[in-house]
Every structure is written in C-alpha cells, then in structure tokens.
C-alpha cells in the first residue's frame, strides 16, 4: 500500500475517532474511541498519526515554547504568552492523550501480544513510554496504575519517581520485543520508519538517554550517574541524521503539517509568531539558521500567507512576550522548513542526541572532552537544515571554546535550544538547567511574575476526580503554574 493511501486511511480513521470520541472525555479510563477488530496496520498508522499531531505537534509544544520564548502570541493579552493558562487550557490535550493515544496504544500492544507479533507491541510501548513521559513532565503526578480500569472512574495518581521507573521499564520491554522475530512485521503502515526496526531500536535507546539525563538534579540521583547512564544508552542510539524521527506531512487538505495548520494557515490562526528574545539571540550570534527558522516580517498576516510577498525582504523581528503584537503581519513567522504544508515534523533528532552526549561528557569528563561532540551536535543541526558548510565552519569558529566559557553548560544548552527549535524539550531543559536565561513576560499573571514550570490540572479532572487531584497538593489557579515537578525540585 502506498504511503499516501496509508495517510488517507489514517486521516479517515482519525476523523471518525474524533467524531465519536468527542461525546465523553470526562474519565481518563473511558475509551470512547477504541477500535474493535481493526487490523494491526491501520492501528499502527492511526496511532502514529495521532501521536504526531496530538502530542508532538500540538498544545504542549506551542504553549511551552511561548514560555521559553521561541514563540510569542501576537494577539491581545491576556493569553498563555503572559501565563494566563488556567484549568481549561489543557483539557483537550489531557483527555485526547489518554483516550486517543494511550488507550489505543495499549489495545495495539494487547492484540500484538495475542497474535504473536512483537514488533507492533514494541512500537506501542515506545509510544506509551514517550507519552507518559510528556504527561508526567508537564503535571508531575498523573493517573497510571489505575487509569485504564473501566470500573474505576476516579483513578489514583502515581508520583513522578514511580513514573520514570515505568517509562524505563516500557522502553526496555520495547527493546526486548523489537529484538524478536515478527511473522508479519510493519511495512508502509509504519509512517515513521517504514518498518525499519533497527531505527526503532535506536530511537528507544536515544529516548532512554534523554530520560536518564532528565534526572540529573532529581532527588536521590547524581548528575554523574545519570550522565553515565545516558552515555551507555547512546552507544546503541542514533548514529546520523538519517536516524531522525521525522514524520512526513502532505500538501493536501487535512494532511498538512501541524505548524502550518496552527501558525500559517489562515483557516485556523496565525498569531503564533517568533519571540523577540529568540530573534535577538540568533541575530546576536550571527546564526545562519535565522533565515531558515524564521520567515521575513510580512510573509504572513492574520489571513495566512501574503500573496505577492517580496521574497527578497530580509527583515526579521519578534514580538516581546506578553505584549499586544497587533497581529501577525508585524513579525516573523515560523520558517518554511518547519511550517510548509508538506514539511516533516521532527519528533527526535540526531542533533539532540549529540547534545545529550556533549552534556553527559561535560558532566563526567569536563569541558575540553565535550568540545568535539558539542561541535558535532551543531553541525548535525545545520546539516539537517542544509546550511552551507562554509557558514557552518565560520559559525562554530565564532563560538567560545567550552574550556574557556564562563559556563560551558550554558553554551551547550543554548545551542541545543536553537537546534531543538519548537521542541517541547526546550521547556524541559530550561527547567532542568535554568538555560537559556529568560526575563518573565510583560504583565505576567503568575505569583511574583514567575515563568510557569508546570501545567495546571485540567478542569475535567477537577470535576470528576477532585479527591485525587487534591491529594497532589497542587492548588487551583495560577499558583499551580509555579510548583516544581519532582525532578525539578533541586532548582
């Protein structure tokens, strides 16, 4: 079956699941969208498409990249740009994550095990681990152990330390599955890697490295131990940009890239533009990625792409977070590499893997030892964007050596922040390391004008599982946004 046909089937399946699933998103353990007797190939394509659109390319990346100031909302405040993000904000994401991603992933895992097809089970476990990591990184305590019991409409919450153990367990179990022979392995229904199980294995190992490094400041953990664990995992992780987890989209109605749909296409909204902080950072560094990551001012207005826009325009300007930007036409939009209708959405890149390695080597061996890997990470990012090699060399030469930098970690994380443009990982790294250094948005609504460090529990949980939400100790209101998650508690 051709990829385009698989995509069309996935989109039809997703639409049907959405239509029938909208009736009841009140209980996280109730699955109104679970397909019955769906063939594994359609289960897999539907799961990957939903995960990409709902989890990687949706609210978490958009909201948190406003908070870490790669993006800025150019409409009228208040908005999540100045932290006006209450319990209604994450409702759809929370509910759809449990009902349309996790429940369907678990069903695919169960059917794969019943049918003796471990490849599908392994992929399902990777998606589950990744999704649970995103949930617990945003909320800390989440329903897990009791979340999928249909008889329990008020599931208990599991703490983040326990969740990280489960995330690692799922990834290790996935690797065991992927090492087995499958009688009917995925092919074109695998919309990410086309059935290449070796790439799925390398992705799982690289995810393990990401999550090991996440716990560098977690209570009961040491940075050196976590860094060594990350380095061990990376020995089997990504080896080049060819391993990148890039999910392809198409220039057809309903099949477009999420950033195009949510930031460029006038049918939705165009007010997610670039932040002044981010534009200024790239300009200060003379970073050749600026013209790739950003469109010139005026390329997009409130109605979408501007017909007849002069492609020779080279002005790049961002909006100051929290300010009324007066609409899209005054600022730079997301570059076409990331926001063209048919642009792939990067879930995880080799460049990020190299930055993980660079940081881990810095922790365990020092700045000088990390230098070569740090430069490799920058090159991987620029090679992916097809930056001229001369410009790459000039840029790297212009940067301070880690061994003489005032703070080598700041240099590593700043470059990772640029390479991970639009990724949720920017928020996780900022919470974990404090980099990049940020000033709070204008007219912040949080206590003491603090930048948020978590999501508030959604109103659906406050209405239907209030006792368990209360036991987390997280209050209702903007105060909830400034309570650290477990692994961030040392900062």
Short mmCIF file of C-alpha atoms in Angstrom, two decimals, residues 33-355:
data_model
loop_
_atom_site.label_atom_id
_atom_site.label_comp_id
_atom_site.label_asym_id
_atom_site.label_seq_id
_atom_site.Cartn_x
_atom_site.Cartn_y
_atom_site.Cartn_z
CA UNK A 33 -12.54 5.77 20.53
CA UNK A 34 -11.14 2.25 20.93
CA UNK A 35 -11.40 0.50 17.57
CA UNK A 36 -12.73 -3.04 17.60
CA UNK A 37 -11.12 -5.63 15.31
CA UNK A 38 -9.05 -3.02 13.49
CA UNK A 39 -6.19 -4.64 11.51
CA UNK A 40 -2.72 -4.03 13.00
CA UNK A 41 -1.58 -1.98 10.02
CA UNK A 42 -4.43 0.52 10.46
CA UNK A 43 -3.93 0.56 14.22
CA UNK A 44 -0.28 1.44 13.79
CA UNK A 45 -0.73 4.13 11.16
CA UNK A 46 -3.59 5.67 13.13
CA UNK A 47 -1.62 5.61 16.38
CA UNK A 48 1.48 7.21 14.88
CA UNK A 49 -0.54 9.87 13.10
CA UNK A 50 -2.50 10.74 16.21
CA UNK A 51 0.61 10.79 18.40
CA UNK A 52 2.38 13.09 15.96
CA UNK A 53 -0.48 15.54 15.58
CA UNK A 54 -1.95 15.50 19.10
CA UNK A 55 1.20 15.09 21.21
CA UNK A 56 4.34 16.24 19.36
CA UNK A 57 2.87 18.96 17.17
CA UNK A 58 0.09 20.28 19.32
CA UNK A 59 -0.54 22.26 22.52
CA UNK A 60 2.48 21.22 24.64
CA UNK A 61 5.00 22.45 22.07
CA UNK A 62 3.08 25.64 21.27
CA UNK A 63 2.39 26.71 24.85
CA UNK A 64 5.75 25.84 26.38
CA UNK A 65 7.71 27.44 23.53
CA UNK A 66 5.91 30.67 24.35
CA UNK A 67 7.06 30.25 27.94
CA UNK A 68 10.69 29.67 26.90
CA UNK A 69 10.32 32.45 24.34
CA UNK A 70 10.92 30.90 20.98
CA UNK A 71 7.33 31.82 20.12
CA UNK A 72 5.15 34.74 21.09
CA UNK A 73 1.40 35.29 20.84
CA UNK A 74 0.74 38.40 18.75
CA UNK A 75 -2.93 38.77 19.63
CA UNK A 76 -4.47 40.69 22.51
CA UNK A 77 -3.37 39.77 26.04
CA UNK A 78 -4.04 38.12 28.35
CA UNK A 79 -3.08 34.75 26.90
CA UNK A 80 -0.78 31.87 27.71
CA UNK A 81 2.01 34.14 26.42
CA UNK A 82 1.83 36.01 29.75
CA UNK A 83 0.90 32.80 31.59
CA UNK A 84 -2.89 33.21 31.59
CA UNK A 85 -3.24 29.44 31.31
CA UNK A 86 -5.87 28.09 33.66
CA UNK A 87 -7.54 24.71 34.19
CA UNK A 88 -9.48 24.92 30.92
CA UNK A 89 -6.27 25.30 28.91
CA UNK A 90 -5.00 21.70 28.96
CA UNK A 91 -8.41 19.96 28.92
CA UNK A 92 -8.39 18.76 25.33
CA UNK A 93 -4.77 17.67 25.44
CA UNK A 94 -5.19 15.66 28.67
CA UNK A 95 -8.34 13.92 27.53
CA UNK A 96 -7.26 13.16 23.99
CA UNK A 97 -3.88 11.88 25.22
CA UNK A 98 -5.48 9.27 27.43
CA UNK A 99 -8.40 8.34 25.19
CA UNK A 100 -7.00 8.70 21.69
CA UNK A 101 -3.34 7.81 22.17
CA UNK A 102 -2.71 5.73 25.28
CA UNK A 103 -5.84 3.57 25.19
CA UNK A 104 -5.33 2.79 21.53
CA UNK A 105 -1.62 2.12 22.06
CA UNK A 106 -2.44 -0.30 24.86
CA UNK A 107 -5.02 -2.07 22.70
CA UNK A 108 -2.49 -2.42 19.89
CA UNK A 109 0.01 -3.85 22.36
CA UNK A 110 -2.54 -6.37 23.66
CA UNK A 111 -3.57 -7.52 20.19
CA UNK A 112 0.05 -7.76 19.07
CA UNK A 113 0.88 -10.00 22.02
CA UNK A 114 -2.20 -12.14 21.37
CA UNK A 115 -1.19 -12.51 17.74
CA UNK A 116 2.47 -13.18 18.47
CA UNK A 117 3.64 -10.07 16.60
CA UNK A 118 6.21 -8.45 18.93
CA UNK A 119 7.24 -5.63 16.55
CA UNK A 120 3.85 -3.96 16.94
CA UNK A 121 3.98 -4.46 20.69
CA UNK A 122 7.44 -2.88 20.85
CA UNK A 123 6.42 0.20 18.89
CA UNK A 124 3.32 0.57 21.06
CA UNK A 125 5.44 0.53 24.22
CA UNK A 126 7.76 3.22 22.84
CA UNK A 127 4.77 5.46 22.12
CA UNK A 128 3.33 4.76 25.57
CA UNK A 129 6.62 5.50 27.34
CA UNK A 130 7.08 8.71 25.39
CA UNK A 131 3.52 9.85 26.06
CA UNK A 132 3.68 9.08 29.77
CA UNK A 133 6.96 11.00 29.97
CA UNK A 134 5.34 14.05 28.42
CA UNK A 135 2.37 13.79 30.79
CA UNK A 136 4.42 13.43 33.96
CA UNK A 137 6.91 16.11 32.85
CA UNK A 138 4.01 18.55 32.49
CA UNK A 139 1.96 17.51 35.53
CA UNK A 140 4.24 15.52 37.86
CA UNK A 141 1.68 13.13 39.42
CA UNK A 142 -0.67 11.52 36.88
CA UNK A 143 -3.11 8.57 36.66
CA UNK A 144 -1.29 5.43 35.56
CA UNK A 145 -1.67 2.28 37.64
CA UNK A 146 -5.46 2.63 37.82
CA UNK A 147 -6.01 4.78 34.75
CA UNK A 148 -7.17 2.03 32.41
CA UNK A 149 -9.56 0.10 34.63
CA UNK A 150 -13.06 0.73 33.19
CA UNK A 151 -14.61 0.05 36.60
CA UNK A 152 -12.59 2.82 38.27
CA UNK A 153 -13.76 6.30 37.29
CA UNK A 154 -11.57 8.05 39.87
CA UNK A 155 -8.08 6.59 39.36
CA UNK A 156 -5.32 7.33 41.85
CA UNK A 157 -2.34 9.42 40.83
CA UNK A 158 1.16 7.93 40.66
CA UNK A 159 4.16 10.05 41.59
CA UNK A 160 6.82 11.07 39.10
CA UNK A 161 9.62 8.99 40.58
CA UNK A 162 7.49 5.88 40.07
CA UNK A 163 6.50 7.04 36.59
CA UNK A 164 10.12 7.34 35.49
CA UNK A 165 10.71 3.77 36.57
CA UNK A 166 7.73 2.70 34.47
CA UNK A 167 8.91 4.76 31.49
CA UNK A 168 12.27 2.99 31.55
CA UNK A 169 10.58 -0.38 32.03
CA UNK A 170 8.40 0.19 28.98
CA UNK A 171 11.37 1.20 26.83
CA UNK A 172 13.44 -1.80 27.91
CA UNK A 173 10.49 -4.10 27.28
CA UNK A 174 10.04 -2.48 23.85
CA UNK A 175 13.66 -3.26 23.00
CA UNK A 176 13.12 -6.88 24.01
CA UNK A 177 10.09 -7.04 21.70
CA UNK A 178 11.94 -5.43 18.81
CA UNK A 179 14.76 -7.97 19.16
CA UNK A 180 12.31 -10.81 18.45
CA UNK A 181 11.24 -12.02 15.02
CA UNK A 182 7.75 -10.97 13.93
CA UNK A 183 5.77 -13.12 11.48
CA UNK A 184 4.14 -10.03 9.98
CA UNK A 185 6.32 -7.00 10.78
CA UNK A 186 5.28 -3.44 9.95
CA UNK A 187 5.91 -2.06 6.49
CA UNK A 188 4.35 1.01 4.90
CA UNK A 189 1.90 1.19 7.79
CA UNK A 190 4.86 2.36 9.85
CA UNK A 191 4.55 6.02 8.87
CA UNK A 192 7.71 6.97 10.75
CA UNK A 193 10.38 4.47 9.73
CA UNK A 194 8.73 2.35 7.03
CA UNK A 195 9.18 -0.86 9.00
CA UNK A 196 12.88 -0.37 9.81
CA UNK A 197 13.05 -2.00 13.24
CA UNK A 198 16.72 -1.09 13.69
CA UNK A 199 15.77 2.59 13.61
CA UNK A 200 13.03 1.98 16.16
CA UNK A 201 15.62 0.32 18.42
CA UNK A 202 17.98 3.28 18.06
CA UNK A 203 15.09 5.63 18.85
CA UNK A 204 14.26 3.68 22.02
CA UNK A 205 17.87 3.79 23.21
CA UNK A 206 18.10 7.51 22.50
CA UNK A 207 14.88 8.14 24.42
CA UNK A 208 16.41 6.26 27.36
CA UNK A 209 19.42 8.59 27.17
CA UNK A 210 17.13 11.64 27.16
CA UNK A 211 15.25 10.46 30.24
CA UNK A 212 18.38 9.41 32.12
CA UNK A 213 19.81 12.89 31.66
CA UNK A 214 16.49 14.42 32.69
CA UNK A 215 17.10 13.17 36.24
CA UNK A 216 20.47 14.88 36.77
CA UNK A 217 19.01 17.07 39.54
CA UNK A 218 16.29 14.72 40.76
CA UNK A 219 16.26 13.84 44.47
CA UNK A 220 18.26 10.69 45.16
CA UNK A 221 20.14 10.90 41.87
CA UNK A 222 23.55 12.29 40.97
CA UNK A 223 24.42 14.11 37.78
CA UNK A 224 27.43 11.85 37.17
CA UNK A 225 25.45 8.62 37.48
CA UNK A 226 22.71 9.92 35.20
CA UNK A 227 25.22 11.17 32.65
CA UNK A 228 26.99 7.81 32.57
CA UNK A 229 23.66 6.03 32.12
CA UNK A 230 22.84 8.36 29.22
CA UNK A 231 26.21 7.67 27.59
CA UNK A 232 25.68 3.92 27.95
CA UNK A 233 22.33 4.17 26.16
CA UNK A 234 23.71 6.38 23.40
CA UNK A 235 26.16 3.64 22.39
CA UNK A 236 23.14 2.00 20.76
CA UNK A 237 21.31 5.20 19.85
CA UNK A 238 21.14 7.45 16.81
CA UNK A 239 24.20 7.37 14.55
CA UNK A 240 23.41 10.13 11.99
CA UNK A 241 20.70 12.47 10.74
CA UNK A 242 19.35 9.50 8.77
CA UNK A 243 18.00 8.15 12.06
CA UNK A 244 15.93 11.27 12.78
CA UNK A 245 12.33 10.56 13.71
CA UNK A 246 10.73 12.81 11.07
CA UNK A 247 7.01 12.33 10.50
CA UNK A 248 6.01 13.32 6.96
CA UNK A 249 3.00 15.51 6.14
CA UNK A 250 1.45 16.36 2.78
CA UNK A 251 0.13 19.39 0.94
CA UNK A 252 -3.43 18.10 0.85
CA UNK A 253 -6.44 19.35 2.76
CA UNK A 254 -6.32 17.88 6.28
CA UNK A 255 -2.89 16.29 5.78
CA UNK A 256 -0.76 19.38 6.36
CA UNK A 257 2.00 19.88 8.90
CA UNK A 258 0.62 20.93 12.34
CA UNK A 259 2.70 24.11 12.48
CA UNK A 260 1.30 25.12 9.10
CA UNK A 261 -2.23 24.48 10.34
CA UNK A 262 -1.81 26.30 13.66
CA UNK A 263 0.52 29.17 12.76
CA UNK A 264 0.42 29.82 9.00
CA UNK A 265 -2.89 28.73 7.51
CA UNK A 266 -5.48 31.46 7.96
CA UNK A 267 -8.29 28.91 8.40
CA UNK A 268 -7.02 28.35 11.95
CA UNK A 269 -4.84 31.09 13.39
CA UNK A 270 -1.66 32.92 12.52
CA UNK A 271 -0.82 34.68 15.77
CA UNK A 272 1.89 32.26 16.92
CA UNK A 273 4.89 34.21 15.67
CA UNK A 274 8.51 34.31 16.80
CA UNK A 275 9.59 35.88 20.06
CA UNK A 276 11.82 38.93 20.20
CA UNK A 277 14.04 37.01 22.60
CA UNK A 278 14.66 34.27 20.05
CA UNK A 279 15.15 36.53 17.03
CA UNK A 280 17.58 38.68 19.02
CA UNK A 281 19.52 35.61 20.16
CA UNK A 282 20.05 34.38 16.60
CA UNK A 283 20.96 37.85 15.39
CA UNK A 284 23.47 38.35 18.21
CA UNK A 285 25.11 35.05 17.29
CA UNK A 286 25.03 35.75 13.53
CA UNK A 287 23.38 32.35 13.32
CA UNK A 288 22.85 31.25 9.69
CA UNK A 289 19.76 29.30 10.76
CA UNK A 290 17.79 32.53 11.23
CA UNK A 291 16.59 32.71 7.62
CA UNK A 292 15.59 29.03 7.79
CA UNK A 293 13.83 29.04 11.15
CA UNK A 294 12.05 32.36 10.52
CA UNK A 295 10.14 33.95 7.66
CA UNK A 296 10.74 37.66 7.00
CA UNK A 297 8.30 40.14 8.50
CA UNK A 298 5.19 40.42 6.35
CA UNK A 299 5.25 36.95 4.80
CA UNK A 300 2.20 36.02 6.91
CA UNK A 301 -0.67 38.16 8.10
CA UNK A 302 -3.85 37.43 10.04
CA UNK A 303 -5.34 35.76 6.98
CA UNK A 304 -2.38 33.49 6.28
CA UNK A 305 0.30 33.62 3.61
CA UNK A 306 0.52 37.02 1.90
CA UNK A 307 0.10 36.77 -1.87
CA UNK A 308 2.81 38.58 -3.80
CA UNK A 309 5.09 38.92 -0.79
CA UNK A 310 8.58 40.02 -1.89
CA UNK A 311 10.89 37.05 -1.16
CA UNK A 312 13.87 39.42 -1.05
CA UNK A 313 12.60 41.03 2.13
CA UNK A 314 15.11 40.27 4.87
CA UNK A 315 13.73 41.95 7.98
CA UNK A 316 13.37 39.64 10.97
CA UNK A 317 11.54 40.88 14.05
CA UNK A 318 9.97 39.10 17.00
CA UNK A 319 7.24 40.10 19.43
CA UNK A 320 8.03 40.79 23.08
CA UNK A 321 6.29 38.07 25.05
CA UNK A 322 3.16 39.29 26.79
CA UNK A 323 2.72 42.41 24.67
CA UNK A 324 -0.11 43.04 22.23
CA UNK A 325 1.62 42.47 18.93
CA UNK A 326 -1.10 43.93 16.77
CA UNK A 327 -1.35 40.82 14.62
CA UNK A 328 0.83 38.56 12.55
CA UNK A 329 1.89 40.97 9.81
CA UNK A 330 4.29 42.86 12.12
CA UNK A 331 6.53 39.91 12.98
CA UNK A 332 8.46 36.96 11.65
CA UNK A 333 6.64 33.67 11.34
CA UNK A 334 7.95 30.12 11.61
CA UNK A 335 10.21 29.26 8.65
CA UNK A 336 9.04 27.08 5.80
CA UNK A 337 11.43 24.24 6.72
CA UNK A 338 9.21 23.70 9.77
CA UNK A 339 5.86 25.08 8.63
CA UNK A 340 5.36 24.33 4.94
CA UNK A 341 2.21 22.24 4.38
CA UNK A 342 4.35 19.23 3.46
CA UNK A 343 7.13 19.81 5.99
CA UNK A 344 8.01 16.81 8.15
CA UNK A 345 7.60 17.15 11.92
CA UNK A 346 10.74 16.17 13.81
CA UNK A 347 9.96 14.07 16.86
CA UNK A 348 13.59 13.46 17.83
CA UNK A 349 16.83 14.38 16.06
CA UNK A 350 20.40 13.12 15.92
CA UNK A 351 21.45 16.67 16.78
CA UNK A 352 19.62 16.41 20.10
CA UNK A 353 21.26 13.05 20.74
CA UNK A 354 24.69 14.63 20.22
CA UNK A 355 23.83 17.49 22.61
#
